[in-house]
Coordinates of N, CA and C in Angstrom, one line a residue:
N464 N 4.3 -16.9 27.3 CA 4.0 -15.5 27.1 C 4.6 -15.1 25.8
V465 N 3.8 -14.6 24.9 CA 4.2 -14.2 23.5 C 4.1 -12.7 23.4
K466 N 5.1 -12.1 22.8 CA 5.1 -10.6 22.6 C 5.7 -10.2 21.3
L467 N 5.2 -9.1 20.8 CA 5.7 -8.5 19.5 C 6.2 -7.1 19.9
E468 N 7.5 -6.9 19.6 CA 8.2 -5.7 20.1 C 8.7 -4.9 18.9
N469 N 8.4 -3.6 18.9 CA 9.0 -2.7 17.9 C 10.3 -2.2 18.5
I470 N 11.4 -2.8 17.9 CA 12.7 -2.5 18.5 C 13.1 -1.1 18.2
L471 N 12.7 -0.5 17.1 CA 13.1 0.9 16.8 C 12.5 1.9 17.8
E472 N 11.2 1.7 18.1 CA 10.6 2.6 19.1 C 10.6 2.1 20.5
K473 N 11.2 0.9 20.7 CA 11.4 0.3 22.0 C 10.0 0.2 22.8
N474 N 9.0 -0.3 22.1 CA 7.8 -0.6 22.8 C 7.1 -1.9 22.4
I475 N 6.2 -2.4 23.3 CA 5.6 -3.6 23.0 C 4.3 -3.4 22.2
V476 N 4.3 -3.9 21.0 CA 3.1 -3.7 20.1 C 1.9 -4.6 20.6
W477 N 2.3 -5.9 21.0 CA 1.3 -6.8 21.4 C 1.9 -7.9 22.3
S478 N 1.2 -8.3 23.3 CA 1.6 -9.5 24.1 C 0.4 -10.2 24.6
E479 N 0.6 -11.5 24.8 CA -0.5 -12.3 25.3 C 0.1 -13.6 25.9
V480 N -0.6 -14.0 27.0 CA -0.3 -15.3 27.6 C -1.2 -16.4 27.0
L481 N -0.5 -17.4 26.4 CA -1.2 -18.5 25.7 C -1.3 -19.7 26.6
D482 N -2.4 -20.2 26.7 CA -2.7 -21.5 27.5 C -3.5 -22.4 26.7
F483 N -2.9 -23.5 26.1 CA -3.7 -24.3 25.2 C -3.2 -25.8 25.3
E484 N -4.0 -26.7 24.7 CA -3.6 -28.1 24.7 C -3.0 -28.3 23.3
T485 N -2.1 -29.3 23.3 CA -1.4 -29.7 22.1 C -2.2 -29.8 20.8
K486 N -3.4 -30.4 21.0 CA -4.3 -30.6 19.9 C -4.8 -29.3 19.2
D487 N -4.7 -28.2 20.0 CA -5.1 -26.9 19.4 C -4.0 -26.1 18.8
I488 N -2.8 -26.7 18.6 CA -1.6 -25.9 18.2 C -1.8 -25.2 16.9
F489 N -2.5 -25.8 15.9 CA -2.7 -25.1 14.6 C -3.6 -24.0 14.7
E490 N -4.7 -24.1 15.5 CA -5.6 -23.0 15.7 C -4.9 -21.9 16.4
V491 N -4.1 -22.2 17.4 CA -3.3 -21.1 18.1 C -2.3 -20.4 17.1
Q492 N -1.7 -21.2 16.3 CA -0.7 -20.6 15.3 C -1.5 -19.7 14.4
D493 N -2.7 -20.0 13.9 CA -3.4 -19.2 13.0 C -3.8 -17.9 13.8
K494 N -4.2 -18.0 15.1 CA -4.6 -16.8 15.8 C -3.4 -15.9 16.0
I495 N -2.2 -16.4 16.3 CA -1.0 -15.6 16.4 C -0.7 -14.9 15.1
T496 N -0.8 -15.7 14.0 CA -0.5 -15.1 12.7 C -1.4 -13.9 12.4
D497 N -2.7 -14.1 12.6 CA -3.7 -13.1 12.3 C -3.5 -11.9 13.2
T498 N -3.2 -12.1 14.4 CA -2.9 -11.0 15.4 C -1.7 -10.2 14.9
I499 N -0.6 -10.9 14.6 CA 0.6 -10.2 14.2 C 0.3 -9.3 12.9
L500 N -0.4 -9.9 12.0 CA -0.7 -9.2 10.8 C -1.5 -7.9 11.1
S501 N -2.5 -8.0 12.0 CA -3.3 -6.8 12.3 C -2.5 -5.8 13.1
K502 N -1.4 -6.2 13.7 CA -0.6 -5.2 14.5 C 0.6 -4.7 13.7
I503 N 1.2 -5.6 13.0 CA 2.5 -5.2 12.4 C 2.3 -4.3 11.2
I504 N 1.2 -4.4 10.4 CA 1.0 -3.6 9.2 C 0.7 -2.1 9.6
P505 N -0.2 -1.8 10.5 CA -0.4 -0.4 10.8 C 0.7 0.2 11.7
N506 N 1.2 -0.6 12.6 CA 2.1 -0.1 13.7 C 3.6 -0.2 13.3
V507 N 4.0 -1.2 12.5 CA 5.4 -1.3 12.2 C 5.7 -1.0 10.7
M508 N 4.9 -1.6 9.8 CA 5.0 -1.3 8.4 C 4.4 0.1 8.1
S509 N 3.6 0.6 8.9 CA 2.9 1.9 8.8 C 2.2 2.1 7.5
L510 N 1.4 1.0 7.1 CA 0.6 1.1 5.9 C -0.8 1.4 6.1
T511 N -1.4 2.3 5.2 CA -2.8 2.7 5.4 C -3.8 1.6 5.4
V512 N -3.5 0.5 4.8 CA -4.4 -0.6 4.7 C -4.8 -1.1 6.1
G513 N -4.0 -0.7 7.2 CA -4.4 -1.2 8.5 C -4.9 -0.1 9.4
N514 N -5.0 1.2 8.9 CA -5.4 2.2 9.8 C -6.9 2.2 10.2
P515 N -7.3 2.8 11.3 CA -8.7 2.7 11.7 C -9.8 3.1 10.7
K516 N -9.6 4.2 10.0 CA -10.5 4.6 9.0 C -10.8 3.6 7.9
V517 N -9.7 3.0 7.4 CA -9.8 1.9 6.4 C -10.5 0.7 7.0
V518 N -10.1 0.3 8.2 CA -10.6 -0.9 8.8 C -12.2 -0.8 8.8
Q519 N -12.7 0.3 9.1 CA -14.2 0.5 9.3 C -14.9 0.3 7.9
S520 N -14.2 0.3 6.8 CA -14.8 0.1 5.5 C -15.1 -1.3 5.1
F521 N -14.6 -2.3 6.0 CA -14.7 -3.7 5.6 C -15.2 -4.5 6.8
T522 N -15.8 -5.7 6.5 CA -16.1 -6.6 7.6 C -14.7 -7.2 8.1
P523 N -14.7 -7.7 9.3 CA -13.4 -8.2 9.9 C -12.8 -9.2 9.0
E524 N -13.5 -10.1 8.4 CA -12.9 -11.2 7.6 C -12.3 -10.6 6.3
V525 N -13.0 -9.6 5.7 CA -12.4 -9.0 4.5 C -11.2 -8.2 4.9
H526 N -11.3 -7.5 6.0 CA -10.1 -6.7 6.5 C -8.9 -7.6 6.7
L527 N -9.1 -8.7 7.3 CA -7.9 -9.6 7.5 C -7.4 -10.1 6.2
N528 N -8.3 -10.5 5.3 CA -7.8 -10.9 4.0 C -7.0 -9.9 3.3
R529 N -7.4 -8.6 3.4 CA -6.7 -7.5 2.8 C -5.3 -7.3 3.4
L530 N -5.2 -7.5 4.7 CA -3.9 -7.5 5.3 C -3.0 -8.6 4.8
K531 N -3.5 -9.8 4.7 CA -2.8 -10.9 4.1 C -2.4 -10.7 2.6
G532 N -3.3 -10.0 1.9 CA -3.1 -9.7 0.5 C -2.0 -8.7 0.4
R533 N -1.9 -7.7 1.3 CA -0.9 -6.7 1.2 C 0.5 -7.3 1.5
V534 N 0.6 -8.2 2.4 CA 1.8 -8.9 2.7 C 2.2 -9.7 1.4
A535 N 1.3 -10.4 0.8 CA 1.6 -11.2 -0.4 C 2.1 -10.2 -1.5
F536 N 1.4 -9.1 -1.7 CA 1.8 -8.1 -2.7 C 3.3 -7.6 -2.5
E537 N 3.6 -7.4 -1.2 CA 4.9 -6.8 -0.8 C 6.0 -7.8 -1.0
S538 N 5.7 -9.1 -1.3 CA 6.7 -10.1 -1.6 C 7.3 -9.9 -2.9
H539 N 6.6 -9.0 -3.8 CA 7.1 -8.7 -5.1 C 7.5 -9.9 -5.9
S540 N 6.5 -10.9 -6.0 CA 6.7 -12.1 -6.7 C 5.5 -12.5 -7.4
V541 N 5.6 -13.4 -8.4 CA 4.5 -13.9 -9.1 C 3.6 -14.7 -8.2
E542 N 4.2 -15.5 -7.3 CA 3.5 -16.3 -6.3 C 2.7 -15.4 -5.4
G543 N 3.3 -14.3 -5.0 CA 2.6 -13.3 -4.2 C 1.4 -12.7 -4.9
M544 N 1.5 -12.5 -6.2 CA 0.4 -11.9 -6.9 C -0.8 -12.9 -7.0
Y545 N -0.5 -14.2 -7.2 CA -1.5 -15.2 -7.3 C -2.3 -15.3 -6.0
E546 N -1.5 -15.2 -4.9 CA -2.2 -15.2 -3.5 C -3.0 -13.9 -3.3
Y547 N -2.5 -12.8 -3.8 CA -3.3 -11.6 -3.7 C -4.6 -11.7 -4.5
E548 N -4.5 -12.3 -5.7 CA -5.7 -12.4 -6.5 C -6.7 -13.4 -5.8
R549 N -6.2 -14.5 -5.2 CA -7.1 -15.4 -4.6 C -7.8 -14.7 -3.4
L550 N -7.2 -13.9 -2.6 CA -7.8 -13.2 -1.5 C -8.8 -12.2 -2.0
L551 N -8.4 -11.5 -3.1 CA -9.2 -10.5 -3.7 C -10.6 -11.1 -4.2
N552 N -10.5 -12.3 -4.8 CA -11.7 -12.9 -5.3 C -12.6 -13.3 -4.1
I553 N -12.0 -13.8 -3.0 CA -12.8 -14.1 -1.9 C -13.5 -12.8 -1.3
N554 N -12.8 -11.7 -1.3 CA -13.3 -10.5 -0.8 C -14.4 -10.0 -1.7
R555 N -14.3 -10.1 -3.0 CA -15.3 -9.7 -3.9 C -16.6 -10.4 -3.7
T556 N -16.4 -11.7 -3.4 CA -17.6 -12.6 -3.1 C -18.3 -12.1 -1.8
L557 N -17.5 -11.8 -0.8 CA -18.0 -11.4 0.5 C -18.7 -10.0 0.5
E558 N -18.0 -9.1 -0.3 CA -18.5 -7.7 -0.3 C -18.5 -7.2 -1.8
P559 N -19.4 -7.7 -2.6 CA -19.4 -7.4 -4.0 C -19.6 -6.0 -4.4
N560 N -20.2 -5.2 -3.5 CA -20.5 -3.8 -3.8 C -19.6 -2.8 -3.1
N561 N -18.5 -3.3 -2.5 CA -17.6 -2.4 -1.8 C -16.7 -1.8 -2.8
V562 N -16.8 -0.5 -3.0 CA -16.0 0.2 -4.0 C -14.6 0.3 -3.7
Y563 N -14.2 0.2 -2.4 CA -12.8 0.2 -2.0 C -12.1 -1.0 -2.6
L564 N -12.8 -2.1 -2.8 CA -12.2 -3.3 -3.4 C -11.8 -3.0 -4.9
D565 N -12.4 -2.0 -5.5 CA -12.0 -1.6 -6.8 C -10.5 -1.2 -6.9
M566 N -10.1 -0.6 -5.8 CA -8.7 -0.2 -5.7 C -7.8 -1.4 -5.6
D567 N -8.2 -2.4 -4.8 CA -7.4 -3.6 -4.7 C -7.3 -4.3 -6.0
E568 N -8.4 -4.3 -6.8 CA -8.3 -4.9 -8.1 C -7.4 -4.1 -9.0
A569 N -7.5 -2.8 -8.9 CA -6.6 -1.9 -9.7 C -5.1 -2.1 -9.5
W570 N -4.8 -2.3 -8.2 CA -3.4 -2.6 -7.8 C -3.0 -3.9 -8.4
F571 N -3.9 -4.9 -8.3 CA -3.6 -6.2 -8.9 C -3.3 -6.1 -10.4
L572 N -4.1 -5.4 -11.1 CA -3.9 -5.3 -12.5 C -2.5 -4.6 -12.8
M573 N -2.2 -3.6 -12.1 CA -0.9 -3.0 -12.2 C 0.3 -4.0 -11.9
G574 N 0.0 -4.8 -10.8 CA 1.0 -5.8 -10.4 C 1.2 -6.8 -11.5
K575 N 0.2 -7.2 -12.2 CA 0.3 -8.1 -13.3 C 1.2 -7.6 -14.4
I576 N 1.2 -6.3 -14.6 CA 2.1 -5.6 -15.6 C 3.5 -5.6 -15.1
W577 N 3.7 -5.2 -13.8 CA 5.0 -5.1 -13.3 C 5.7 -6.4 -13.2
F578 N 5.0 -7.5 -12.9 CA 5.6 -8.8 -12.7 C 5.5 -9.7 -14.0
G579 N 5.2 -9.1 -15.1 CA 5.1 -9.9 -16.4 C 4.0 -10.9 -16.5
M580 N 2.9 -10.6 -15.9 CA 1.8 -11.6 -15.9 C 0.7 -11.1 -16.9
S581 N 0.7 -9.9 -17.3 CA -0.3 -9.3 -18.1 C -0.3 -9.8 -19.6
K582 N -1.4 -10.1 -20.1 CA -1.5 -10.5 -21.5 C -1.8 -9.3 -22.4
S583 N -2.3 -8.2 -21.8 CA -2.6 -7.0 -22.5 C -2.4 -5.8 -21.6
A584 N -1.2 -5.3 -21.6 CA -0.8 -4.2 -20.7 C -1.8 -3.0 -20.9
E585 N -2.0 -2.6 -22.1 CA -2.9 -1.5 -22.4 C -4.3 -1.7 -21.8
Q586 N -4.8 -2.9 -22.0 CA -6.2 -3.2 -21.4 C -6.2 -3.1 -19.9
D587 N -5.1 -3.7 -19.3 CA -5.1 -3.7 -17.8 C -4.9 -2.3 -17.3
I588 N -4.1 -1.5 -17.9 CA -3.9 -0.1 -17.5 C -5.2 0.7 -17.5
N589 N -5.9 0.6 -18.6 CA -7.1 1.3 -18.8 C -8.2 0.8 -17.7
K590 N -8.2 -0.5 -17.5 CA -9.2 -1.0 -16.5 C -8.8 -0.5 -15.1
A591 N -7.5 -0.6 -14.8 CA -7.0 -0.1 -13.5 C -7.3 1.4 -13.3
Y592 N -7.2 2.2 -14.3 CA -7.5 3.6 -14.2 C -9.0 3.8 -14.0
E593 N -9.8 3.1 -14.7 CA -11.2 3.2 -14.5 C -11.7 2.8 -13.1
L594 N -11.1 1.7 -12.6 CA -11.4 1.3 -11.2 C -11.0 2.3 -10.2
T595 N -9.8 2.9 -10.4 CA -9.3 3.9 -9.5 C -10.2 5.1 -9.5
L596 N -10.6 5.6 -10.6 CA -11.5 6.8 -10.7 C -12.8 6.5 -10.0
N597 N -13.3 5.2 -10.1 CA -14.5 4.8 -9.5 C -14.4 5.1 -8.0
T598 N -13.3 4.7 -7.4 CA -13.1 4.8 -6.0 C -13.0 6.3 -5.6
L599 N -12.3 7.1 -6.4 CA -12.1 8.5 -6.1 C -13.4 9.3 -6.2
R600 N -14.3 8.8 -7.0 CA -15.6 9.5 -7.1 C -16.4 9.3 -5.8
V601 N -16.2 8.2 -5.1 CA -16.8 7.9 -3.9 C -16.1 8.5 -2.7
D602 N -14.8 8.5 -2.8 CA -13.9 9.0 -1.7 C -12.7 9.7 -2.2
P603 N -12.9 11.0 -2.4 CA -11.8 11.8 -3.0 C -10.6 11.9 -2.1
D604 N -10.8 11.6 -0.8 CA -9.7 11.7 0.1 C -8.9 10.4 0.4
Y605 N -9.2 9.4 -0.5 CA -8.5 8.1 -0.3 C -7.2 8.2 -1.0
A606 N -6.1 8.2 -0.2 CA -4.8 8.4 -0.7 C -4.3 7.4 -1.7
Y607 N -4.6 6.1 -1.4 CA -4.1 5.1 -2.4 C -4.7 5.3 -3.7
A608 N -6.0 5.7 -3.8 CA -6.6 6.0 -5.1 C -6.0 7.2 -5.8
T609 N -5.8 8.2 -5.1 CA -5.1 9.4 -5.6 C -3.7 9.1 -6.1
N610 N -3.0 8.3 -5.3 CA -1.7 7.9 -5.6 C -1.6 7.1 -6.9
L611 N -2.5 6.1 -7.0 CA -2.5 5.3 -8.2 C -2.9 6.0 -9.5
A612 N -3.9 6.9 -9.3 CA -4.4 7.7 -10.4 C -3.3 8.5 -11.0
A613 N -2.5 9.2 -10.1 CA -1.4 10.0 -10.5 C -0.3 9.2 -11.2
M614 N -0.1 8.0 -10.6 CA 1.0 7.2 -11.2 C 0.7 6.7 -12.6
I615 N -0.6 6.3 -12.8 CA -1.0 5.9 -14.1 C -1.0 7.1 -15.1
E616 N -1.4 8.2 -14.6 CA -1.4 9.4 -15.5 C 0.0 9.8 -16.0
R617 N 0.9 9.8 -15.0 CA 2.2 10.3 -15.4 C 3.1 9.3 -16.1
N618 N 2.9 8.0 -15.8 CA 3.8 6.9 -16.3 C 3.3 6.2 -17.5
Y619 N 1.9 6.1 -17.6 CA 1.3 5.2 -18.6 C 0.4 5.8 -19.6
I620 N -0.2 6.9 -19.3 CA -1.2 7.4 -20.3 C -0.9 8.8 -20.8
G621 N 0.3 9.3 -20.5 CA 0.7 10.6 -21.0 C 0.0 11.8 -20.5
K622 N -0.4 11.8 -19.2 CA -1.2 12.9 -18.6 C -0.4 13.4 -17.4
L623 N 0.8 13.8 -17.6 CA 1.6 14.3 -16.5 C 1.0 15.6 -15.9
D624 N 0.5 16.5 -16.8 CA -0.1 17.7 -16.3 C -1.3 17.4 -15.3
K625 N -2.1 16.4 -15.7 CA -3.2 16.0 -14.9 C -2.7 15.4 -13.5
A626 N -1.7 14.6 -13.6 CA -1.1 14.0 -12.4 C -0.6 15.1 -11.5
C627 N 0.0 16.1 -12.0 CA 0.6 17.2 -11.2 C -0.5 18.0 -10.5
T628 N -1.7 18.1 -11.0 CA -2.8 18.8 -10.4 C -3.2 18.0 -9.1
R629 N -2.8 16.8 -9.0 CA -3.2 16.0 -7.8 C -2.1 16.1 -6.6
L630 N -1.0 16.8 -6.9 CA 0.1 16.8 -5.9 C -0.3 17.3 -4.6
Q631 N -0.9 18.5 -4.6 CA -1.2 19.2 -3.3 C -2.2 18.3 -2.5
K632 N -3.2 17.8 -3.2 CA -4.2 16.9 -2.5 C -3.5 15.7 -1.9
L633 N -2.6 15.1 -2.7 CA -1.9 13.9 -2.2 C -1.1 14.2 -1.0
I634 N -0.4 15.3 -1.0 CA 0.4 15.7 0.2 C -0.5 15.9 1.4
E635 N -1.7 16.5 1.2 CA -2.6 16.7 2.3 C -3.2 15.4 2.9
I636 N -3.5 14.4 2.1 CA -4.2 13.3 2.6 C -3.3 12.1 2.9
S637 N -2.0 12.2 2.6 CA -1.0 11.1 2.8 C -0.5 11.1 4.2
N638 N -0.8 10.0 4.9 CA -0.3 9.9 6.3 C 0.7 8.8 6.6
D639 N 0.9 7.9 5.6 CA 1.8 6.8 5.8 C 3.0 6.9 4.9
P640 N 4.1 6.2 5.2 CA 5.3 6.4 4.4 C 5.1 6.0 2.9
S641 N 4.3 5.0 2.6 CA 4.1 4.5 1.3 C 3.5 5.7 0.4
N642 N 2.4 6.3 0.9 CA 1.8 7.3 0.1 C 2.6 8.6 0.1
K643 N 3.3 8.9 1.2 CA 4.1 10.1 1.2 C 5.3 9.9 0.2
A644 N 5.8 8.7 0.1 CA 6.9 8.5 -0.8 C 6.4 8.6 -2.3
S645 N 5.1 8.2 -2.5 CA 4.5 8.4 -3.8 C 4.3 9.8 -4.1
A646 N 3.9 10.6 -3.1 CA 3.7 12.0 -3.3 C 5.0 12.7 -3.6
A647 N 6.1 12.3 -2.9 CA 7.4 12.8 -3.2 C 7.9 12.5 -4.6
N648 N 7.6 11.2 -5.1 CA 7.9 10.8 -6.4 C 7.2 11.6 -7.5
L649 N 5.9 11.9 -7.2 CA 5.1 12.8 -8.1 C 5.7 14.2 -8.1
A650 N 6.1 14.7 -6.9 CA 6.7 16.0 -6.9 C 7.9 16.1 -7.7
R651 N 8.7 15.1 -7.7 CA 9.9 15.1 -8.5 C 9.6 15.1 -10.0
H652 N 8.6 14.3 -10.4 CA 8.2 14.3 -11.8 C 7.7 15.7 -12.2
C653 N 7.1 16.4 -11.3 CA 6.5 17.7 -11.6 C 7.5 18.8 -11.4
K654 N 8.8 18.4 -11.1 CA 9.9 19.3 -10.9 C 9.8 20.2 -9.7
Q655 N 9.0 19.7 -8.7 CA 8.9 20.4 -7.5 C 9.9 19.7 -6.5
Y656 N 11.2 20.0 -6.8 CA 12.2 19.3 -6.1 C 12.3 19.6 -4.6
E657 N 12.1 20.8 -4.2 CA 12.2 21.1 -2.7 C 11.1 20.4 -2.0
I658 N 9.9 20.3 -2.6 CA 8.8 19.6 -1.9 C 9.1 18.1 -1.8
A659 N 9.7 17.6 -2.9 CA 10.0 16.1 -2.9 C 11.1 15.8 -1.9
L660 N 12.1 16.6 -1.8 CA 13.2 16.4 -0.8 C 12.7 16.5 0.6
S661 N 11.8 17.5 0.8 CA 11.2 17.6 2.2 C 10.4 16.4 2.6
L662 N 9.6 15.9 1.7 CA 8.8 14.7 1.9 C 9.7 13.5 2.2
Y663 N 10.7 13.3 1.4 CA 11.6 12.2 1.5 C 12.4 12.3 2.9
K664 N 12.8 13.5 3.2 CA 13.5 13.7 4.5 C 12.6 13.3 5.7
N665 N 11.3 13.7 5.6 CA 10.4 13.4 6.6 C 10.2 11.9 6.8
I666 N 10.1 11.2 5.7 CA 9.9 9.7 5.7 C 11.1 9.0 6.3
H667 N 12.3 9.5 5.9 CA 13.5 8.9 6.4 C 13.6 9.1 7.9
K668 N 13.1 10.2 8.4 CA 13.2 10.5 9.8 C 12.2 9.7 10.6
S669 N 11.0 9.6 10.1 CA 9.9 9.0 10.8 C 9.8 7.5 10.6
A670 N 10.3 7.0 9.5 CA 10.2 5.5 9.2 C 11.4 5.1 8.5
P671 N 12.6 5.0 9.2 CA 13.8 4.6 8.5 C 13.8 3.2 8.0
H672 N 12.9 2.4 8.5 CA 12.8 1.0 8.1 C 12.0 0.8 6.8
F673 N 11.5 1.9 6.3 CA 10.6 1.8 5.1 C 11.4 1.3 3.9
S674 N 10.7 0.8 2.9 CA 11.3 0.1 1.7 C 12.5 0.9 1.1
L675 N 13.5 0.1 0.7 CA 14.7 0.7 0.2 C 14.5 1.5 -1.1
W676 N 13.4 1.2 -1.9 CA 13.2 2.0 -3.1 C 13.1 3.5 -2.9
F677 N 12.5 3.9 -1.7 CA 12.3 5.3 -1.5 C 13.6 6.0 -1.3
K678 N 14.6 5.2 -0.7 CA 15.9 5.8 -0.4 C 16.7 6.1 -1.8
K679 N 16.5 5.1 -2.7 CA 17.0 5.3 -4.0 C 16.4 6.6 -4.7
D680 N 15.1 6.7 -4.6 CA 14.4 7.9 -5.2 C 14.8 9.1 -4.5
Y681 N 15.1 9.1 -3.2 CA 15.5 10.2 -2.4 C 16.9 10.7 -2.9
A682 N 17.8 9.8 -3.1 CA 19.1 10.1 -3.6 C 19.1 10.7 -5.1
W683 N 18.2 10.0 -5.9 CA 18.1 10.4 -7.3 C 17.5 11.8 -7.4
T684 N 16.5 12.1 -6.5 CA 15.9 13.5 -6.5 C 16.9 14.5 -6.1
F685 N 17.8 14.2 -5.1 CA 18.8 15.1 -4.7 C 19.8 15.4 -5.8
L686 N 20.1 14.4 -6.6 CA 21.1 14.6 -7.7 C 20.4 15.5 -8.8
I687 N 19.2 15.2 -9.2 CA 18.4 15.9 -10.2 C 18.3 17.3 -9.8
S688 N 17.9 17.6 -8.5 CA 17.7 19.0 -8.1 C 18.9 19.8 -8.2
N689 N 20.1 19.2 -8.2 CA 21.3 20.0 -8.3 C 21.9 20.2 -9.7
F690 N 21.3 19.4 -10.6 CA 21.8 19.4 -12.0 C 20.8 19.8 -13.1
D691 N 19.5 19.7 -12.7 CA 18.5 20.0 -13.7 C 18.4 21.5 -14.0

């Protein structure tokens, strides 16, 4: 009997009784890995990449590859980025006309910059921005696209005012801690400190396990709001 338990919420996310022959052990291991990925990302990591609306935009194989890619990306390593790129290339082959994969490529291009893999940061930034806007034209309510567009605008291409016009929209469409934290970060850059602090407080309450970087930004925003 195998089970996956969310200790914080004290509930069983997934359980199954496994009955198999020794020769099938590797197939069973792959099944367990895939199942855990499909459960832990939306239910424990609380990332949009696993929510029902997003899942419906992809075939099951591409969806599973995207989950694996997100885990690779979250490793914050060069090796993780190469694995993310490998899975992205497979997905592009399987669904060449899926505009949501433009966002996956855009995040990859930004990751290349962050992890020192880019040969031309300016070129990669411009391409990432173009891909992001492509996705937004098709789905203006896609939080990850709005999030990345605002991030590029405020941090890389000198369009903070444009980024700030996205704040209210980003707040309205962000449902997971990652996008809410990005909305809070944008609010801080736009000097909307009360909004930023409220968002950070909400994340800390609903997802205390979320990435440490948001707690640093939460503390930094609190300090700035008192001295700016």
